CSV table of N, CA and C in Angstrom, one decimal:
chain,number,residue,atom,x,y,z
N,1,MET,N,0.7,-0.7,-0.1
N,1,MET,CA,-0.1,0.1,-0.2
N,1,MET,C,0.5,1.4,-0.2
N,2,GLU,N,2.2,0.8,0.5
N,2,GLU,CA,3.0,2.3,0.5
N,2,GLU,C,3.2,2.5,-0.8
N,3,VAL,N,3.8,1.3,-1.3
N,3,VAL,CA,4.5,1.7,-2.8
N,3,VAL,C,3.2,2.7,-3.8
N,4,ALA,N,1.9,1.2,-3.5
N,4,ALA,CA,0.6,2.3,-4.3
N,4,ALA,C,0.5,3.7,-3.9
N,5,LYS,N,0.4,4.4,-2.2
N,5,LYS,CA,0.6,5.6,-2.2
N,5,LYS,C,1.6,6.8,-3.2
N,6,ASP,N,2.7,6.2,-2.7
N,6,ASP,CA,4.3,7.0,-2.8
N,6,ASP,C,3.9,6.9,-4.9
N,7,VAL,N,3.5,6.3,-5.7
N,7,VAL,CA,3.8,6.2,-7.3
N,7,VAL,C,2.1,7.1,-7.6
N,8,SER,N,1.2,7.4,-6.5
N,8,SER,CA,0.0,8.1,-6.6
N,8,SER,C,0.5,9.8,-7.2
N,9,HIS,N,1.8,10.1,-5.7
N,9,HIS,CA,2.4,10.8,-5.9
N,9,HIS,C,3.0,11.6,-7.9
N,10,LEU,N,3.1,10.1,-8.0
N,10,LEU,CA,4.0,10.5,-9.4
N,10,LEU,C,3.3,10.5,-10.5
N,11,VAL,N,2.1,10.1,-10.6
N,11,VAL,CA,1.4,9.8,-12.1
N,11,VAL,C,-0.3,10.3,-11.7
N,12,ASN,N,-0.9,10.7,-12.7
N,12,ASN,CA,-2.0,11.2,-12.4
N,12,ASN,C,-3.2,9.9,-12.0
N,13,GLU,N,-2.8,9.1,-11.4
N,13,GLU,CA,-3.8,8.2,-10.6
N,13,GLU,C,-3.7,8.3,-9.6
N,14,GLU,N,-4.5,7.5,-9.1
N,14,GLU,CA,-5.1,7.0,-7.4
N,14,GLU,C,-4.9,6.2,-7.4
N,15,TYR,N,-3.8,5.2,-6.6
N,15,TYR,CA,-3.7,4.0,-6.3
N,15,TYR,C,-3.9,3.5,-4.7
N,16,THR,N,-4.6,2.2,-4.5
N,16,THR,CA,-4.7,2.3,-2.5
N,16,THR,C,-3.7,1.0,-2.8
N,17,ASN,N,-3.4,0.5,-3.9
N,17,ASN,CA,-2.8,-1.2,-3.2
N,17,ASN,C,-2.0,-1.7,-4.7
N,18,ILE,N,-1.1,-2.0,-4.8
N,18,ILE,CA,-0.5,-2.7,-5.9
N,18,ILE,C,-1.0,-4.4,-5.4
N,19,THR,N,-1.7,-5.2,-6.4
N,19,THR,CA,-2.2,-6.6,-6.5
N,19,THR,C,-1.4,-7.2,-7.7
N,20,ILE,N,-1.3,-8.9,-7.0
N,20,ILE,CA,-1.1,-9.6,-8.2
N,20,ILE,C,-2.3,-10.4,-8.4
N,21,GLU,N,-2.5,-10.5,-9.5
N,21,GLU,CA,-3.9,-11.2,-10.4
N,21,GLU,C,-4.0,-12.2,-11.0
N,22,PRO,N,-4.8,-13.1,-11.5
N,22,PRO,CA,-4.3,-13.4,-12.4
N,22,PRO,C,-4.8,-12.5,-13.6
N,23,PHE,N,-4.0,-12.7,-14.8
N,23,PHE,CA,-4.5,-11.9,-16.0
N,23,PHE,C,-5.1,-12.9,-17.4
N,24,LEU,N,-4.6,-13.4,-18.7
N,24,LEU,CA,-4.6,-14.5,-19.3
N,24,LEU,C,-4.3,-15.6,-19.2
N,25,ALA,N,-4.9,-16.3,-19.9
N,25,ALA,CA,-4.7,-18.0,-19.2
N,25,ALA,C,-3.5,-18.4,-18.0
N,26,GLY,N,-4.8,-17.9,-17.3
N,26,GLY,CA,-4.0,-18.2,-16.2
N,26,GLY,C,-2.7,-17.3,-15.2
N,27,LYS,N,-2.2,-16.7,-16.3
N,27,LYS,CA,-0.7,-16.3,-16.4
N,27,LYS,C,-0.9,-14.8,-14.9
N,28,LEU,N,-0.3,-14.3,-13.9
N,28,LEU,CA,-0.4,-13.6,-13.0
N,28,LEU,C,0.1,-12.2,-13.7
N,29,ALA,N,-0.5,-11.1,-13.0
N,29,ALA,CA,0.0,-10.4,-13.1
N,29,ALA,C,-0.2,-8.6,-12.6
N,30,ILE,N,1.1,-8.0,-12.7
N,30,ILE,CA,0.8,-7.2,-11.1
N,30,ILE,C,-0.3,-6.2,-11.8
N,31,PHE,N,-1.2,-5.6,-11.3
N,31,PHE,CA,-2.1,-4.2,-11.1
N,31,PHE,C,-2.0,-3.3,-9.8
N,32,GLY,N,-2.6,-2.1,-10.4
N,32,GLY,CA,-2.5,-1.2,-9.8
N,32,GLY,C,-3.8,-0.5,-9.9
N,33,LEU,N,-4.0,-0.6,-7.6
N,33,LEU,CA,-5.6,-0.7,-7.6
N,33,LEU,C,-6.2,0.4,-7.3
N,34,GLN,N,-7.0,1.0,-8.2
N,34,GLN,CA,-7.6,2.7,-7.9
N,34,GLN,C,-8.2,2.7,-7.0
N,35,LYS,N,-8.8,3.9,-6.5
N,35,LYS,CA,-10.0,3.9,-5.4
N,35,LYS,C,-11.3,3.8,-5.7
N,36,ASP,N,-11.1,3.8,-7.0
N,36,ASP,CA,-12.3,3.9,-7.6
N,36,ASP,C,-12.7,2.2,-8.2
N,37,GLY,N,-12.4,1.0,-7.6
N,37,GLY,CA,-11.8,0.0,-7.8
N,37,GLY,C,-11.9,-0.8,-8.6
N,38,SER,N,-11.2,0.2,-10.1
N,38,SER,CA,-10.8,-0.4,-10.8
N,38,SER,C,-9.3,-0.8,-10.9
N,39,ARG,N,-8.6,-1.3,-12.0
N,39,ARG,CA,-7.4,-2.2,-12.0
N,39,ARG,C,-6.3,-1.6,-13.5
N,40,ILE,N,-5.5,-1.2,-13.3
N,40,ILE,CA,-4.1,-0.6,-14.1
N,40,ILE,C,-3.4,-2.0,-14.2
N,41,ARG,N,-3.5,-2.1,-15.7
N,41,ARG,CA,-2.1,-3.7,-14.9
N,41,ARG,C,-0.8,-3.1,-15.1
N,42,LEU,N,0.2,-3.4,-14.8
N,42,LEU,CA,1.6,-3.0,-14.6
N,42,LEU,C,2.0,-2.6,-15.8
N,43,GLY,N,1.8,-3.4,-16.9
N,43,GLY,CA,2.7,-3.5,-17.7
N,43,GLY,C,2.2,-2.1,-18.9
N,44,ASP,N,0.6,-2.0,-18.5
N,44,ASP,CA,0.1,-0.3,-19.2
N,44,ASP,C,0.1,0.5,-19.0
N,45,LEU,N,1.1,0.6,-18.1
N,45,LEU,CA,2.2,2.4,-17.0
N,45,LEU,C,3.1,2.2,-17.6
N,46,GLY,N,3.8,3.5,-18.0
N,46,GLY,CA,5.3,4.0,-18.1
N,46,GLY,C,6.5,3.0,-18.0
N,47,ALA,N,7.5,3.1,-18.9
N,47,ALA,CA,8.7,2.3,-18.7
N,47,ALA,C,9.3,2.5,-17.1
N,48,GLY,N,9.3,3.9,-16.8
N,48,GLY,CA,9.5,4.3,-15.7
N,48,GLY,C,9.3,4.0,-14.2
N,49,THR,N,7.5,4.3,-14.3
N,49,THR,CA,6.7,3.7,-13.9
N,49,THR,C,7.0,2.5,-13.2
N,50,GLN,N,7.1,1.4,-14.2
N,50,GLN,CA,7.0,0.5,-13.9
N,50,GLN,C,8.5,-0.1,-12.8
N,51,VAL,N,9.1,0.3,-13.4
N,51,VAL,CA,10.8,0.0,-12.8
N,51,VAL,C,10.4,0.4,-11.8
N,52,TYR,N,10.2,2.1,-10.9
N,52,TYR,CA,10.0,2.3,-10.1
N,52,TYR,C,8.8,1.0,-9.4
N,53,ILE,N,8.0,1.3,-9.6
N,53,ILE,CA,6.9,0.4,-8.9
N,53,ILE,C,8.1,-0.9,-8.5
N,54,ILE,N,9.0,-1.9,-9.5
N,54,ILE,CA,8.8,-3.0,-8.7
N,54,ILE,C,9.8,-3.3,-8.3
N,55,SER,N,10.9,-1.9,-8.6
N,55,SER,CA,12.5,-1.3,-7.4
N,55,SER,C,11.7,-1.5,-6.0
N,56,ARG,N,10.2,-0.8,-6.1
N,56,ARG,CA,10.3,-0.8,-4.5
N,56,ARG,C,9.6,-1.8,-4.0
N,57,ILE,N,9.1,-2.4,-5.0
N,57,ILE,CA,8.2,-3.8,-4.2
N,57,ILE,C,9.4,-4.6,-3.8
N,58,LEU,N,10.5,-4.7,-4.3
N,58,LEU,CA,11.3,-5.7,-4.8
N,58,LEU,C,12.1,-5.1,-3.2
N,59,TYR,N,12.8,-3.8,-3.1
N,59,TYR,CA,13.1,-3.5,-1.7
N,59,TYR,C,12.6,-3.9,-0.4
N,60,GLU,N,11.2,-3.5,-0.7
N,60,GLU,CA,10.5,-3.6,0.5
N,60,GLU,C,10.5,-4.9,0.8
N,61,LEU,N,10.6,-6.2,-0.1
N,61,LEU,CA,10.1,-7.4,0.7
N,61,LEU,C,11.9,-7.8,0.8
N,62,LYS,N,12.8,-7.6,0.5
N,62,LYS,CA,13.8,-7.9,1.4
N,62,LYS,C,14.5,-7.0,2.4
N,63,LYS,N,14.4,-6.0,2.0
N,63,LYS,CA,15.4,-5.2,2.9
N,63,LYS,C,16.2,-5.0,3.1
N,64,PRO,N,17.2,-4.9,1.6
N,64,PRO,CA,18.3,-5.1,1.6
N,64,PRO,C,19.5,-4.0,2.3
N,65,ARG,N,20.9,-4.5,3.2
N,65,ARG,CA,21.4,-3.2,3.8
N,65,ARG,C,22.0,-2.6,2.2
N,66,ILE,N,22.4,-3.3,1.2
N,66,ILE,CA,23.1,-2.6,0.2
N,66,ILE,C,22.1,-2.3,-1.2
N,67,LEU,N,21.8,-1.6,-1.4
N,67,LEU,CA,21.1,-1.3,-3.3
N,67,LEU,C,21.6,-0.9,-4.3
N,68,LEU,N,21.3,-2.0,-5.4
N,68,LEU,CA,22.6,-1.4,-6.7
N,68,LEU,C,21.1,-1.1,-8.0
N,69,TRP,N,21.6,0.3,-8.5
N,69,TRP,CA,20.9,0.6,-9.2
N,69,TRP,C,22.0,0.6,-10.9
N,70,ASP,N,21.7,0.0,-11.6
N,70,ASP,CA,22.3,0.7,-13.0
N,70,ASP,C,21.5,1.2,-14.0
N,71,ASP,N,22.3,2.7,-14.7
N,71,ASP,CA,21.4,3.3,-15.7
N,71,ASP,C,20.0,4.0,-14.9
N,72,VAL,N,20.1,4.7,-13.6
N,72,VAL,CA,19.2,5.4,-12.5
N,72,VAL,C,18.1,5.7,-13.6
N,73,GLU,N,18.6,6.6,-14.5
N,73,GLU,CA,17.7,7.0,-14.9
N,73,GLU,C,17.0,6.9,-16.3
N,74,ALA,N,17.0,5.8,-16.6
N,74,ALA,CA,17.1,4.7,-17.9
N,74,ALA,C,15.0,5.2,-17.6
N,75,HIS,N,15.0,5.3,-18.6
N,75,HIS,CA,13.4,5.7,-18.6
N,75,HIS,C,12.5,6.7,-17.7
N,76,MET,N,13.3,7.1,-16.9
N,76,MET,CA,12.3,8.3,-15.8
N,76,MET,C,12.5,9.9,-16.8
N,77,ASN,N,11.6,10.1,-15.7
N,77,ASN,CA,10.8,11.6,-16.3
N,77,ASN,C,11.7,12.0,-15.0
N,78,PRO,N,12.1,13.6,-15.2
N,78,PRO,CA,12.2,14.1,-13.7
N,78,PRO,C,11.8,14.3,-12.7
N,79,ARG,N,10.9,14.5,-13.0
N,79,ARG,CA,9.8,14.3,-11.3
N,79,ARG,C,10.2,12.7,-10.8
N,80,MET,N,9.9,12.1,-11.5
N,80,MET,CA,10.0,10.3,-11.2
N,80,MET,C,11.7,10.3,-10.3
N,81,LEU,N,12.5,10.7,-10.9
N,81,LEU,CA,13.8,10.7,-10.7
N,81,LEU,C,14.3,11.3,-9.5
N,82,ILE,N,13.3,12.9,-9.6
N,82,ILE,CA,13.5,13.1,-8.2
N,82,ILE,C,13.2,12.7,-6.8
N,83,ARG,N,11.8,12.1,-6.8
N,83,ARG,CA,11.8,11.1,-6.1
N,83,ARG,C,12.4,9.9,-6.0
N,84,ILE,N,13.2,9.6,-7.0
N,84,ILE,CA,13.9,8.4,-6.6
N,84,ILE,C,15.1,9.1,-5.8
N,85,ALA,N,15.9,10.5,-6.5
N,85,ALA,CA,16.7,10.7,-5.3
N,85,ALA,C,16.1,11.0,-3.6
N,86,GLU,N,15.5,11.3,-3.6
N,86,GLU,CA,14.4,10.9,-2.0
N,86,GLU,C,14.4,9.9,-1.7
N,87,TRP,N,13.9,8.9,-2.2
N,87,TRP,CA,13.9,7.6,-1.7
N,87,TRP,C,15.3,7.2,-1.4
N,88,PHE,N,16.1,7.2,-1.9
N,88,PHE,CA,17.6,7.4,-2.1
N,88,PHE,C,18.1,7.8,-0.7
N,89,SER,N,18.1,9.3,-0.6
N,89,SER,CA,18.1,9.4,0.5
N,89,SER,C,17.7,9.5,1.8
N,90,GLU,N,16.4,8.5,1.9
N,90,GLU,CA,15.6,8.3,2.9
N,90,GLU,C,16.1,7.2,3.3
N,91,LEU,N,16.5,6.1,3.1
N,91,LEU,CA,17.7,4.6,3.0
N,91,LEU,C,18.4,4.9,3.2
N,92,VAL,N,19.3,5.8,2.9
N,92,VAL,CA,21.2,6.0,3.1
N,92,VAL,C,20.9,6.8,4.7
N,93,GLU,N,20.1,7.6,5.4
N,93,GLU,CA,19.8,7.8,6.5
N,93,GLU,C,19.5,6.6,7.4
N,94,ASN,N,19.4,5.6,6.7
N,94,ASN,CA,18.6,4.6,7.5
N,94,ASN,C,19.6,3.6,7.4
N,95,GLY,N,20.7,4.2,6.7
N,95,GLY,CA,22.1,2.8,6.7
N,95,GLY,C,21.9,2.4,6.1
N,96,VAL,N,21.4,2.5,5.3
N,96,VAL,CA,21.8,1.5,3.4
N,96,VAL,C,22.5,2.0,2.9
N,97,GLN,N,23.6,1.8,2.2
N,97,GLN,CA,24.5,1.5,1.8
N,97,GLN,C,23.5,1.5,-0.3
N,98,VAL,N,23.5,3.2,-0.9
N,98,VAL,CA,23.0,3.2,-2.4
N,98,VAL,C,24.1,3.3,-3.1
N,99,VAL,N,24.7,2.0,-4.5
N,99,VAL,CA,25.4,2.2,-5.2
N,99,VAL,C,24.6,2.5,-6.5
N,100,VAL,N,24.4,3.7,-7.6
N,100,VAL,CA,24.6,3.5,-8.9
N,100,VAL,C,24.8,4.4,-9.6
N,101,THR,N,24.4,3.9,-10.7
N,101,THR,CA,25.3,4.5,-11.7
N,101,THR,C,24.7,4.7,-12.9
N,102,THR,N,25.1,6.1,-13.1
N,102,THR,CA,24.6,6.9,-14.6
N,102,THR,C,25.4,7.7,-15.7
N,103,HIS,N,25.0,7.9,-16.5
N,103,HIS,CA,25.4,8.5,-18.2
N,103,HIS,C,24.9,9.9,-17.9
N,104,SER,N,23.8,10.4,-16.8
N,104,SER,CA,23.4,11.7,-16.7
N,104,SER,C,23.6,12.4,-16.2
N,105,LEU,N,24.3,13.6,-16.8
N,105,LEU,CA,24.8,14.8,-16.2
N,105,LEU,C,23.4,15.0,-14.9
N,106,GLU,N,22.7,15.2,-15.4
N,106,GLU,CA,21.1,15.5,-15.0
N,106,GLU,C,20.9,15.3,-13.9
N,107,ALA,N,21.1,13.0,-14.1
N,107,ALA,CA,21.0,12.7,-12.6
N,107,ALA,C,21.5,12.6,-11.4
N,108,VAL,N,23.0,13.0,-12.1
N,108,VAL,CA,24.1,13.2,-10.7
N,108,VAL,C,23.5,14.3,-10.0
N,109,ARG,N,23.0,15.0,-10.7
N,109,ARG,CA,23.5,16.9,-10.2
N,109,ARG,C,21.9,16.0,-9.4
N,110,ILE,N,20.6,15.3,-9.9
N,110,ILE,CA,19.6,15.2,-8.8
N,110,ILE,C,20.1,14.5,-7.9
N,111,LEU,N,20.5,13.6,-7.9
N,111,LEU,CA,21.0,12.8,-6.9
N,111,LEU,C,21.9,13.3,-5.6
N,112,ALA,N,22.9,13.7,-6.3
N,112,ALA,CA,23.8,14.5,-5.1
N,112,ALA,C,22.7,15.5,-4.4
N,113,GLU,N,21.9,16.5,-5.2
N,113,GLU,CA,21.4,17.4,-4.3
N,113,GLU,C,20.4,16.7,-2.8
N,114,PHE,N,20.0,15.5,-3.3
N,114,PHE,CA,19.7,14.9,-2.3
N,114,PHE,C,20.8,14.6,-1.4
N,115,ASN,N,21.7,14.3,-1.3
N,115,ASN,CA,22.9,13.7,-0.8
N,115,ASN,C,23.7,14.6,-0.4
N,116,ARG,N,24.3,15.8,-0.3
N,116,ARG,CA,25.4,16.5,0.2
N,116,ARG,C,26.9,15.6,0.1
N,117,ASN,N,26.6,14.4,0.7
N,117,ASN,CA,27.8,13.9,1.1
N,117,ASN,C,27.9,12.5,0.2
N,118,ALA,N,27.4,12.0,-1.2
N,118,ALA,CA,27.8,11.3,-1.9
N,118,ALA,C,28.9,11.6,-2.3
N,119,THR,N,29.3,10.0,-2.8
N,119,THR,CA,30.5,10.2,-3.2
N,119,THR,C,30.2,9.6,-4.8
N,120,ILE,N,31.4,10.4,-5.4
N,120,ILE,CA,30.9,10.2,-6.6
N,120,ILE,C,32.2,9.9,-7.6
N,121,TYR,N,32.0,8.6,-8.2
N,121,TYR,CA,33.5,8.5,-8.9
N,121,TYR,C,33.6,8.3,-10.2
N,122,VAL,N,34.2,8.8,-11.1
N,122,VAL,CA,34.4,8.8,-12.9
N,122,VAL,C,35.1,7.4,-12.9
N,123,THR,N,34.4,6.9,-13.8
N,123,THR,CA,34.9,5.6,-14.0
N,123,THR,C,35.6,5.0,-15.8
N,124,THR,N,36.8,3.9,-15.5
N,124,THR,CA,36.8,4.1,-17.2
N,124,THR,C,37.8,2.5,-17.7
N,125,LEU,N,37.7,1.9,-17.8
N,125,LEU,CA,37.7,1.0,-18.4
N,125,LEU,C,39.0,0.7,-19.4
N,126,GLU,N,40.3,0.7,-19.0
N,126,GLU,CA,41.6,0.7,-19.8
N,126,GLU,C,42.1,-0.8,-19.8
N,127,ASN,N,42.3,-1.2,-21.1
N,127,ASN,CA,43.2,-2.4,-21.6
N,127,ASN,C,43.3,-3.3,-20.3
N,128,GLY,N,41.5,-3.7,-20.4
N,128,GLY,CA,41.0,-4.3,-18.9
N,128,GLY,C,41.4,-4.1,-17.4
N,129,ILE,N,41.4,-2.9,-17.7
N,129,ILE,CA,41.7,-2.4,-16.2
N,129,ILE,C,40.7,-0.9,-15.7
N,130,LEU,N,39.9,-1.7,-14.7
N,130,LEU,CA,39.2,-0.5,-14.1
N,130,LEU,C,39.6,0.7,-13.6
N,131,LYS,N,39.3,1.7,-13.7
N,131,LYS,CA,40.6,3.3,-12.9
N,131,LYS,C,39.2,4.2,-12.5
N,132,ALA,N,39.3,4.6,-11.1
N,132,ALA,CA,38.6,5.2,-10.9
N,132,ALA,C,39.1,6.5,-10.6
N,133,LYS,N,38.2,7.5,-10.2
N,133,LYS,CA,38.5,9.0,-9.7
N,133,LYS,C,37.3,9.4,-8.5
N,134,LYS,N,37.6,9.5,-7.7
N,134,LYS,CA,36.9,9.8,-6.4
N,134,LYS,C,36.7,11.5,-6.9
N,135,MET,N,35.1,11.8,-7.2
N,135,MET,CA,35.3,13.2,-7.1
N,135,MET,C,34.0,14.1,-6.0
N,136,THR,N,33.8,15.2,-5.9
N,136,THR,CA,32.5,15.5,-5.1
N,136,THR,C,31.4,16.1,-6.2
N,137,ILE,N,30.3,16.4,-5.7
N,137,ILE,CA,30.0,17.4,-6.8
N,137,ILE,C,30.5,18.6,-6.9
N,138,GLU,N,31.0,19.6,-6.4
N,138,GLU,CA,31.2,20.2,-6.5
N,138,GLU,C,32.7,20.1,-7.8
N,139,ASP,N,33.3,19.5,-7.7
N,139,ASP,CA,34.1,18.8,-8.7
N,139,ASP,C,33.3,18.7,-10.0
N,140,VAL,N,32.1,17.8,-10.0
N,140,VAL,CA,31.6,17.4,-11.0
N,140,VAL,C,31.4,19.0,-11.8
N,141,GLU,N,30.5,20.1,-11.0
N,141,GLU,CA,30.3,21.3,-11.3
N,141,GLU,C,31.1,22.2,-12.0
N,142,ASN,N,32.4,22.1,-10.7
N,142,ASN,CA,33.1,23.3,-11.4
N,142,ASN,C,34.2,22.4,-12.8
N,143,LEU,N,33.8,21.4,-12.9
N,143,LEU,CA,34.3,20.7,-14.6
N,143,LEU,C,33.0,21.1,-15.8
N,144,ILE,N,31.9,21.1,-14.9
N,144,ILE,CA,30.7,20.9,-16.3
N,144,ILE,C,30.9,22.8,-16.5
N,145,SER,N,31.0,23.7,-15.6
N,145,SER,CA,31.8,25.3,-15.7
N,145,SER,C,32.6,25.5,-16.5
N,146,ALA,N,34.2,25.2,-16.5
N,146,ALA,CA,34.9,24.6,-17.6
N,146,ALA,C,34.7,24.2,-18.7
N,147,GLY,N,33.6,24.0,-19.2
N,147,GLY,CA,33.0,23.4,-20.5
N,147,GLY,C,33.7,21.6,-20.5
N,148,ILE,N,34.1,21.3,-19.7
N,148,ILE,CA,34.1,19.4,-19.9
N,148,ILE,C,33.5,18.4,-19.0
N,149,ASP,N,32.9,17.9,-20.3
N,149,ASP,CA,31.8,16.8,-20.0
N,149,ASP,C,32.4,15.7,-18.9
N,150,ILE,N,32.1,15.8,-17.8
N,150,ILE,CA,32.4,14.5,-16.5
N,150,ILE,C,32.8,13.4,-17.0
N,151,ARG,N,31.8,13.0,-18.3
N,151,ARG,CA,31.7,11.5,-19.0
N,151,ARG,C,33.2,11.2,-19.8
N,152,MET,N,33.4,12.7,-20.3
N,152,MET,CA,34.9,12.2,-21.2
N,152,MET,C,36.1,12.6,-20.2
N,153,VAL,N,35.8,12.9,-18.9
N,153,VAL,CA,36.8,13.2,-18.2
N,153,VAL,C,38.0,11.9,-17.4
N,154,GLY,N,37.4,11.0,-17.7
N,154,GLY,CA,38.5,9.4,-17.8
N,154,GLY,C,39.9,9.4,-18.5
N,155,ALA,N,39.5,10.1,-19.6
N,155,ALA,CA,40.5,9.6,-20.6
N,155,ALA,C,41.6,10.9,-20.4
N,156,VAL,N,41.0,12.1,-19.1
N,156,VAL,CA,41.9,13.5,-19.0
N,156,VAL,C,42.7,13.3,-17.7
N,157,VAL,N,41.4,13.2,-16.5
N,157,VAL,CA,41.8,12.9,-15.0
N,157,VAL,C,42.4,11.6,-14.7
N,158,LEU,N,42.0,9.9,-15.1
N,158,LEU,CA,42.5,9.1,-14.6
N,158,LEU,C,43.5,8.9,-15.5
């Protein structure tokens, strides 16, 4: 119910619960139960909403101490990405380690806005060797201000 309520703030629907029910040929499907009693199949929602709902449900089921999320910006609109950043901040406050990858400078800025103590690593793979450079959001902003694309900085800094 918590996930349904949270998603309702991000989309133009008011969900009261997320359910798993038979769909076609006895197969199960995930549905958003709306306030009026109607149901919308998760597969009929936008890709970002689907990813967010499934990620939240999986997290709630297992409550891991480490959360890994690759390409956090994929399929996410800015509003959804801001909510994810808020959620990550809540997790970190509760002692969960959150590790995120992204190719999006906007995502880096949004995520860092909600967790100013975030550690940012710029990485590159060179001849089979992973190289990493630890940076702060201020370092990132300084490079951007200087006209340097942080996604290309690996060749220069590392």
